[in-house]
PDB file of C-alpha atoms in Angstrom:
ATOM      1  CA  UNK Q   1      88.316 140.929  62.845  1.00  0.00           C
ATOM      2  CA  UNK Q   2      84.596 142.186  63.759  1.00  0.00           C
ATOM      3  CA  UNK Q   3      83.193 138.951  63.626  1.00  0.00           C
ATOM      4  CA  UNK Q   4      86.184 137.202  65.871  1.00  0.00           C
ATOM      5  CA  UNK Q   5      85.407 140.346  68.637  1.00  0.00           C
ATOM      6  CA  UNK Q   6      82.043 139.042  68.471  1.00  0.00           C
ATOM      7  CA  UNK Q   7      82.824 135.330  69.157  1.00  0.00           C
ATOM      8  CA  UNK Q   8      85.190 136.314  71.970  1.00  0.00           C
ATOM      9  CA  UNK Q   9      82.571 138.549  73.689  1.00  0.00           C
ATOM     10  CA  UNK Q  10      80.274 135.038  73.570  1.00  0.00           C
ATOM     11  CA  UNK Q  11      83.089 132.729  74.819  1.00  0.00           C
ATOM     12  CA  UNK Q  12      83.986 135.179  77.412  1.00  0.00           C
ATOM     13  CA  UNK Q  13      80.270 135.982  78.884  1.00  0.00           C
ATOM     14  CA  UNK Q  14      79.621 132.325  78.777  1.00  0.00           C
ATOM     15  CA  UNK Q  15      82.836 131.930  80.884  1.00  0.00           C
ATOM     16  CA  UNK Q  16      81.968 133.935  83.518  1.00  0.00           C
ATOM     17  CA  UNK Q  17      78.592 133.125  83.634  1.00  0.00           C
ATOM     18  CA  UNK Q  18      78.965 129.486  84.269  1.00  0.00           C
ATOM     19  CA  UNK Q  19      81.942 130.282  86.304  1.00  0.00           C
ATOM     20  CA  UNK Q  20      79.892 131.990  88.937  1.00  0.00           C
ATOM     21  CA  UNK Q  21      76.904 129.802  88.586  1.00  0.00           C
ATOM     22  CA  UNK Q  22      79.949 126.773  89.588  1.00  0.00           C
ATOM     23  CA  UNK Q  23      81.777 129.442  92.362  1.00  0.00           C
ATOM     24  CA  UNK Q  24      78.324 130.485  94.108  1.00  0.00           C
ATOM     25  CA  UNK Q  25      77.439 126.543  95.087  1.00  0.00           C
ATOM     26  CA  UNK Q  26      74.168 126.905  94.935  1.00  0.00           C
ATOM     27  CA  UNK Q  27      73.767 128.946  98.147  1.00  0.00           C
ATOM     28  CA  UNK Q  28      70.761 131.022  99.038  1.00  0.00           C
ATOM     29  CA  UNK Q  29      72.480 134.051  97.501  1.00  0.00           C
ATOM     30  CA  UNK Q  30      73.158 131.963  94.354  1.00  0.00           C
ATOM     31  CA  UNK Q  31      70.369 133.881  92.465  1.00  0.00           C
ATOM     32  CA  UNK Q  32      71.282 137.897  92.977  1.00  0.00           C
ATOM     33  CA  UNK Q  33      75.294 136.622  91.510  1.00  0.00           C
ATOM     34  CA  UNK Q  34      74.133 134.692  88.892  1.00  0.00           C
ATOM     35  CA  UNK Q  35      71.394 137.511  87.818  1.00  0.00           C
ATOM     36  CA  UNK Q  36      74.170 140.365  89.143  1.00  0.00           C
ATOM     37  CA  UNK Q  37      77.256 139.037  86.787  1.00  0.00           C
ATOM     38  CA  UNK Q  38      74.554 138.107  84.149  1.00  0.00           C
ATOM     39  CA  UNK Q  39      73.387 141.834  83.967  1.00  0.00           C
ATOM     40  CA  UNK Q  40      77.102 143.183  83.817  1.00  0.00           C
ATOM     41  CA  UNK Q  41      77.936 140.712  80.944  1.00  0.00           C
ATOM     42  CA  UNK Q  42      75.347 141.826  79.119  1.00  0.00           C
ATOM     43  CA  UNK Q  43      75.912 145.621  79.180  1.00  0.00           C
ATOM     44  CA  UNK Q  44      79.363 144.993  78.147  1.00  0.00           C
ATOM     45  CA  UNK Q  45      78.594 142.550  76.020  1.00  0.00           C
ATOM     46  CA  UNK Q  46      74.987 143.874  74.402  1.00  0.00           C
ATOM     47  CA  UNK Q  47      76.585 146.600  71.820  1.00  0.00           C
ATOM     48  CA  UNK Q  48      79.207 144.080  70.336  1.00  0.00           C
ATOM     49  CA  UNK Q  49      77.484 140.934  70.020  1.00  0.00           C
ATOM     50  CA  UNK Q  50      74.181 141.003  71.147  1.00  0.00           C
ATOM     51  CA  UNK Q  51      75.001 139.211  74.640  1.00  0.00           C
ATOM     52  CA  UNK Q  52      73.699 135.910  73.948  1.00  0.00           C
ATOM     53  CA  UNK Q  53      75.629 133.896  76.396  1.00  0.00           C
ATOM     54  CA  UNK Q  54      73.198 130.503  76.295  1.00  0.00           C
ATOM     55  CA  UNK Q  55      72.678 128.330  73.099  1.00  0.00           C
ATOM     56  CA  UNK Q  56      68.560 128.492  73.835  1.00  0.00           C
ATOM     57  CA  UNK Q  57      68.812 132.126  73.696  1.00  0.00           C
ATOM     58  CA  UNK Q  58      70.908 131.940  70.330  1.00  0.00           C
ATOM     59  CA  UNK Q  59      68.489 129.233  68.942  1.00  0.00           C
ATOM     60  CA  UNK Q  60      65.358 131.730  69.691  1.00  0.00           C
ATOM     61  CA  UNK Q  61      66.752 134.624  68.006  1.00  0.00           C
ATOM     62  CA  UNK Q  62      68.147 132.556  65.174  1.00  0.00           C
ATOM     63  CA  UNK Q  63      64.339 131.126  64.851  1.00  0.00           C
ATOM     64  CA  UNK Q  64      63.238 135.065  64.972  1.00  0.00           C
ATOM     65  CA  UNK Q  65      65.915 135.121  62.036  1.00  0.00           C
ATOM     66  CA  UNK Q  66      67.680 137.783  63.958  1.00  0.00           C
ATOM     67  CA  UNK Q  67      71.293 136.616  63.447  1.00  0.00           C
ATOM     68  CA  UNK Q  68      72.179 134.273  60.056  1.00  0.00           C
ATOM     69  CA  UNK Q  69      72.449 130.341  60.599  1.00  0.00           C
ATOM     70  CA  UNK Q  70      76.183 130.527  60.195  1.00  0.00           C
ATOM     71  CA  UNK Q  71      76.563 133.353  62.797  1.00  0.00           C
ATOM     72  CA  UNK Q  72      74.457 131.615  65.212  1.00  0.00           C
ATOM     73  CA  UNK Q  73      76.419 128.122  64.833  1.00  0.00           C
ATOM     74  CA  UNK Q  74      79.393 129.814  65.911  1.00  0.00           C
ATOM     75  CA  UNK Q  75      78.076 131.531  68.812  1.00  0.00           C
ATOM     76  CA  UNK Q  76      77.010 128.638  70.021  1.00  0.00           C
ATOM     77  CA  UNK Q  77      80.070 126.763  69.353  1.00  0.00           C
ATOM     78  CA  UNK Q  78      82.182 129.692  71.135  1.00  0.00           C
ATOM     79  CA  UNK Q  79      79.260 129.666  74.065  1.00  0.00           C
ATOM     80  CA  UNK Q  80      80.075 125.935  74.832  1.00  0.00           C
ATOM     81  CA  UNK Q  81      83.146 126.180  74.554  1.00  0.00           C
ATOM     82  CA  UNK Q  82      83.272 129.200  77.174  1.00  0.00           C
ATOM     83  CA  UNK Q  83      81.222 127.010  79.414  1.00  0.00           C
ATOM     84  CA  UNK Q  84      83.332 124.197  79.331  1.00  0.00           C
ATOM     85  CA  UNK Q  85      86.551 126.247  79.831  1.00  0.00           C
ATOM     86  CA  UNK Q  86      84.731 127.712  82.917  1.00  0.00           C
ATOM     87  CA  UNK Q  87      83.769 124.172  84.217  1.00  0.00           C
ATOM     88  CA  UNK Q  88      87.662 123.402  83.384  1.00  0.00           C
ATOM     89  CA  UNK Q  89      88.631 126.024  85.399  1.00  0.00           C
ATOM     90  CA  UNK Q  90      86.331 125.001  88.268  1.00  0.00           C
ATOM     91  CA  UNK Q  91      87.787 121.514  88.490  1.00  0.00           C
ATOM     92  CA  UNK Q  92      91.203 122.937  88.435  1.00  0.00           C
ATOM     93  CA  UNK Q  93      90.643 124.755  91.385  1.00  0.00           C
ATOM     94  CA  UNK Q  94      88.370 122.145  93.743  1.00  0.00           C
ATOM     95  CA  UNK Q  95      89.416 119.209  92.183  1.00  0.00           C
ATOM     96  CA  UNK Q  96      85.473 118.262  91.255  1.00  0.00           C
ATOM     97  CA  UNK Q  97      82.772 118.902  88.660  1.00  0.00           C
ATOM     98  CA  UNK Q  98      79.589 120.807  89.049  1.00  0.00           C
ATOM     99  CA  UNK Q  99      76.202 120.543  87.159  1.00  0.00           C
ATOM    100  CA  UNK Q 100      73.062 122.420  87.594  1.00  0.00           C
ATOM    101  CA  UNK Q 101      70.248 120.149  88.208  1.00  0.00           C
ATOM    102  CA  UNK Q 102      66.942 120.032  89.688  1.00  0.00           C
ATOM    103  CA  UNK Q 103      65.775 118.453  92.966  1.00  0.00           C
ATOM    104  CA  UNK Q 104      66.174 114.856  92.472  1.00  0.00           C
ATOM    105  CA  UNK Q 105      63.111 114.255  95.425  1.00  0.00           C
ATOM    106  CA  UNK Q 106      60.432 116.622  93.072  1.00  0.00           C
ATOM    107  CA  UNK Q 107      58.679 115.662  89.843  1.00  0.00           C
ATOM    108  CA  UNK Q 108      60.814 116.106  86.252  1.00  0.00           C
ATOM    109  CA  UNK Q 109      58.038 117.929  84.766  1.00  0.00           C
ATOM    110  CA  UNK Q 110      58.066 120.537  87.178  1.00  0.00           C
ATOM    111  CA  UNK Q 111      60.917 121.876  86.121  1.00  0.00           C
ATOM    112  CA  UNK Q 112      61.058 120.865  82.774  1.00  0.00           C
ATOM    113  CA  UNK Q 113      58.005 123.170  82.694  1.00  0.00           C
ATOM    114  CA  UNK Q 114      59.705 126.082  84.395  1.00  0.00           C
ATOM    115  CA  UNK Q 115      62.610 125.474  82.304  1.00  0.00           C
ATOM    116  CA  UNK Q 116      60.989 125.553  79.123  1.00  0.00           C
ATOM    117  CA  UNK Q 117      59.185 129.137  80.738  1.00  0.00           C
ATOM    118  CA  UNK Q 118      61.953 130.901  81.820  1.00  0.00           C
ATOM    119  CA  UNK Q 119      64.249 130.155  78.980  1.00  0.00           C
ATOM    120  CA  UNK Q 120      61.681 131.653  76.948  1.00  0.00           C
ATOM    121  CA  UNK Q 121      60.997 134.603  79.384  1.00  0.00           C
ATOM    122  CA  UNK Q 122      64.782 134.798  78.985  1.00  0.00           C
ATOM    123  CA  UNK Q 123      64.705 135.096  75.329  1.00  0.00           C
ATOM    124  CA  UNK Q 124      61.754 136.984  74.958  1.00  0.00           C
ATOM    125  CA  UNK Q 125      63.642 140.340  76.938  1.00  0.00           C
ATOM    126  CA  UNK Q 126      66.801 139.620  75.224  1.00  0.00           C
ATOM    127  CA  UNK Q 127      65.129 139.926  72.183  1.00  0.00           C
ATOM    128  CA  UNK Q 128      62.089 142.458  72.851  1.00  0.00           C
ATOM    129  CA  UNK Q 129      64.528 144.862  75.327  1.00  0.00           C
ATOM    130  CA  UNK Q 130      68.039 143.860  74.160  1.00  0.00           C
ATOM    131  CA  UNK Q 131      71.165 145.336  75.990  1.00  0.00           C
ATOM    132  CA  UNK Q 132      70.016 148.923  76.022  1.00  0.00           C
ATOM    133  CA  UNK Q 133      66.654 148.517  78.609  1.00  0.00           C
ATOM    134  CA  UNK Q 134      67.369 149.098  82.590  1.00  0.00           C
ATOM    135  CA  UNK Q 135      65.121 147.044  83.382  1.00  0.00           C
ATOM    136  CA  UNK Q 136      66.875 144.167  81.814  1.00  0.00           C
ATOM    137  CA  UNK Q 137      68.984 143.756  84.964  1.00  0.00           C
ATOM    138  CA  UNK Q 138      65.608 143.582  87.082  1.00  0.00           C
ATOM    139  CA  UNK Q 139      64.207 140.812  84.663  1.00  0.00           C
ATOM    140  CA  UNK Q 140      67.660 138.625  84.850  1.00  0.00           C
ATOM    141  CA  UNK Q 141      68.055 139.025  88.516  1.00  0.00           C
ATOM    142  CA  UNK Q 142      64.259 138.746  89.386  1.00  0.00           C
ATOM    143  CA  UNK Q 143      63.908 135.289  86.934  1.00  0.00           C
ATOM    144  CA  UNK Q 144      66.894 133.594  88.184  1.00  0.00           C
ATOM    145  CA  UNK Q 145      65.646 134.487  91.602  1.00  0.00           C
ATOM    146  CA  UNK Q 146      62.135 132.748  91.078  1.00  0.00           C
ATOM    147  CA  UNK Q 147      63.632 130.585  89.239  1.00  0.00           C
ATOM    148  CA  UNK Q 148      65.962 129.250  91.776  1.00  0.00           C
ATOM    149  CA  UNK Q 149      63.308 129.076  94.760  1.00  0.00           C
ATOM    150  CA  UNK Q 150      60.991 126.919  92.344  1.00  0.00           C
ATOM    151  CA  UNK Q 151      63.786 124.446  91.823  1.00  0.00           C
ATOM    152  CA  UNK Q 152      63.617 123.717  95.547  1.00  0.00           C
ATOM    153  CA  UNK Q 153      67.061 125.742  96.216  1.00  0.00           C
ATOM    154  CA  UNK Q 154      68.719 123.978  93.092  1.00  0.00           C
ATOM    155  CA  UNK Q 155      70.566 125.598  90.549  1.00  0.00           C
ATOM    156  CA  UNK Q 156      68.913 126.861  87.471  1.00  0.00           C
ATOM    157  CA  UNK Q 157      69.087 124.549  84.808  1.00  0.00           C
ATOM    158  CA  UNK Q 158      68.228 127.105  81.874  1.00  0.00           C
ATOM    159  CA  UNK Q 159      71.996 128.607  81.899  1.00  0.00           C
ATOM    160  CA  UNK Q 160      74.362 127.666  79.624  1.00  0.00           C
ATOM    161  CA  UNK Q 161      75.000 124.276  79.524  1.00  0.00           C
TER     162      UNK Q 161
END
């Protein structure tokens, strides 16, 4: 029964997360309600399961051997499957698809670089700081804020899915 909490708490983060990043449209306020309903998913999420909410971010602390190989499978199964429920959802309700993407007009390797960066930045305070820092908020708002403006007002493309 602990375990399936656990899952749930993934599935349901990962829900809302890519819900909002689909809801907000990529607008110039896009970054402070991704990083804002990131930060509350994590406090409630932090004690139960860790908060993981993005495959990259379970691979990392799998690699740190953190969580076992058979925990982190599932999270990440539960993870995209909370993402794709959430993209579900968003079609239901405008009838279209979303994806995250860079600037088609600007290099790939720019932000395939600030990708691979910021999804270890990411990883790095989830796994250094946890749930249980304050300044965790500041980092998750803060990077998805940079983050955003260096993607030429795109989406982030280091969320879940």
């Amino acid at each position: 029964k602990k375990q399936m909490k656990k899952y749930l708490i993934e599935f349901i983060g990962t829900f809302f997360l890519v819900l909002v990043i689909g809801l907000t449209g990529g607008n110039a306020m896009a970054p402070i309600a991704i990083g804002s309903i990131l930060m509350g998913l994590v406090y409630m999420g932090g004690p139960v399961s860790g908060a993981m909410y993005n495959p990259a971010v379970t691979l990392a602390i799998l690699i740190r051997k953190k969580i076992s190989t058979g925990d982190a499978l599932i999270y990440m199964v539960f993870q995209i499957l909370g993402a794709t429920a959430a993209a579900f959802l968003y079609y239901l309700i405008f009838g279209n698809t979303f994806a995250p993407k860079p600037n088609p007009t600007i290099n790939i390797l720019k932000p395939l670089a600030i990708e691979i960066l910021f999804t270890f930045a990411l990883s790095l305070v989830v796994e250094v700081f946890h749930w249980k820092c304050p300044l965790l908020s500041l980092a998750i708002t803060s990077s998805t804020y940079v983050f955003h403006s260096l993607q030429d007002g795109h989406l982030p493309i280091h969320l879940p899915l």
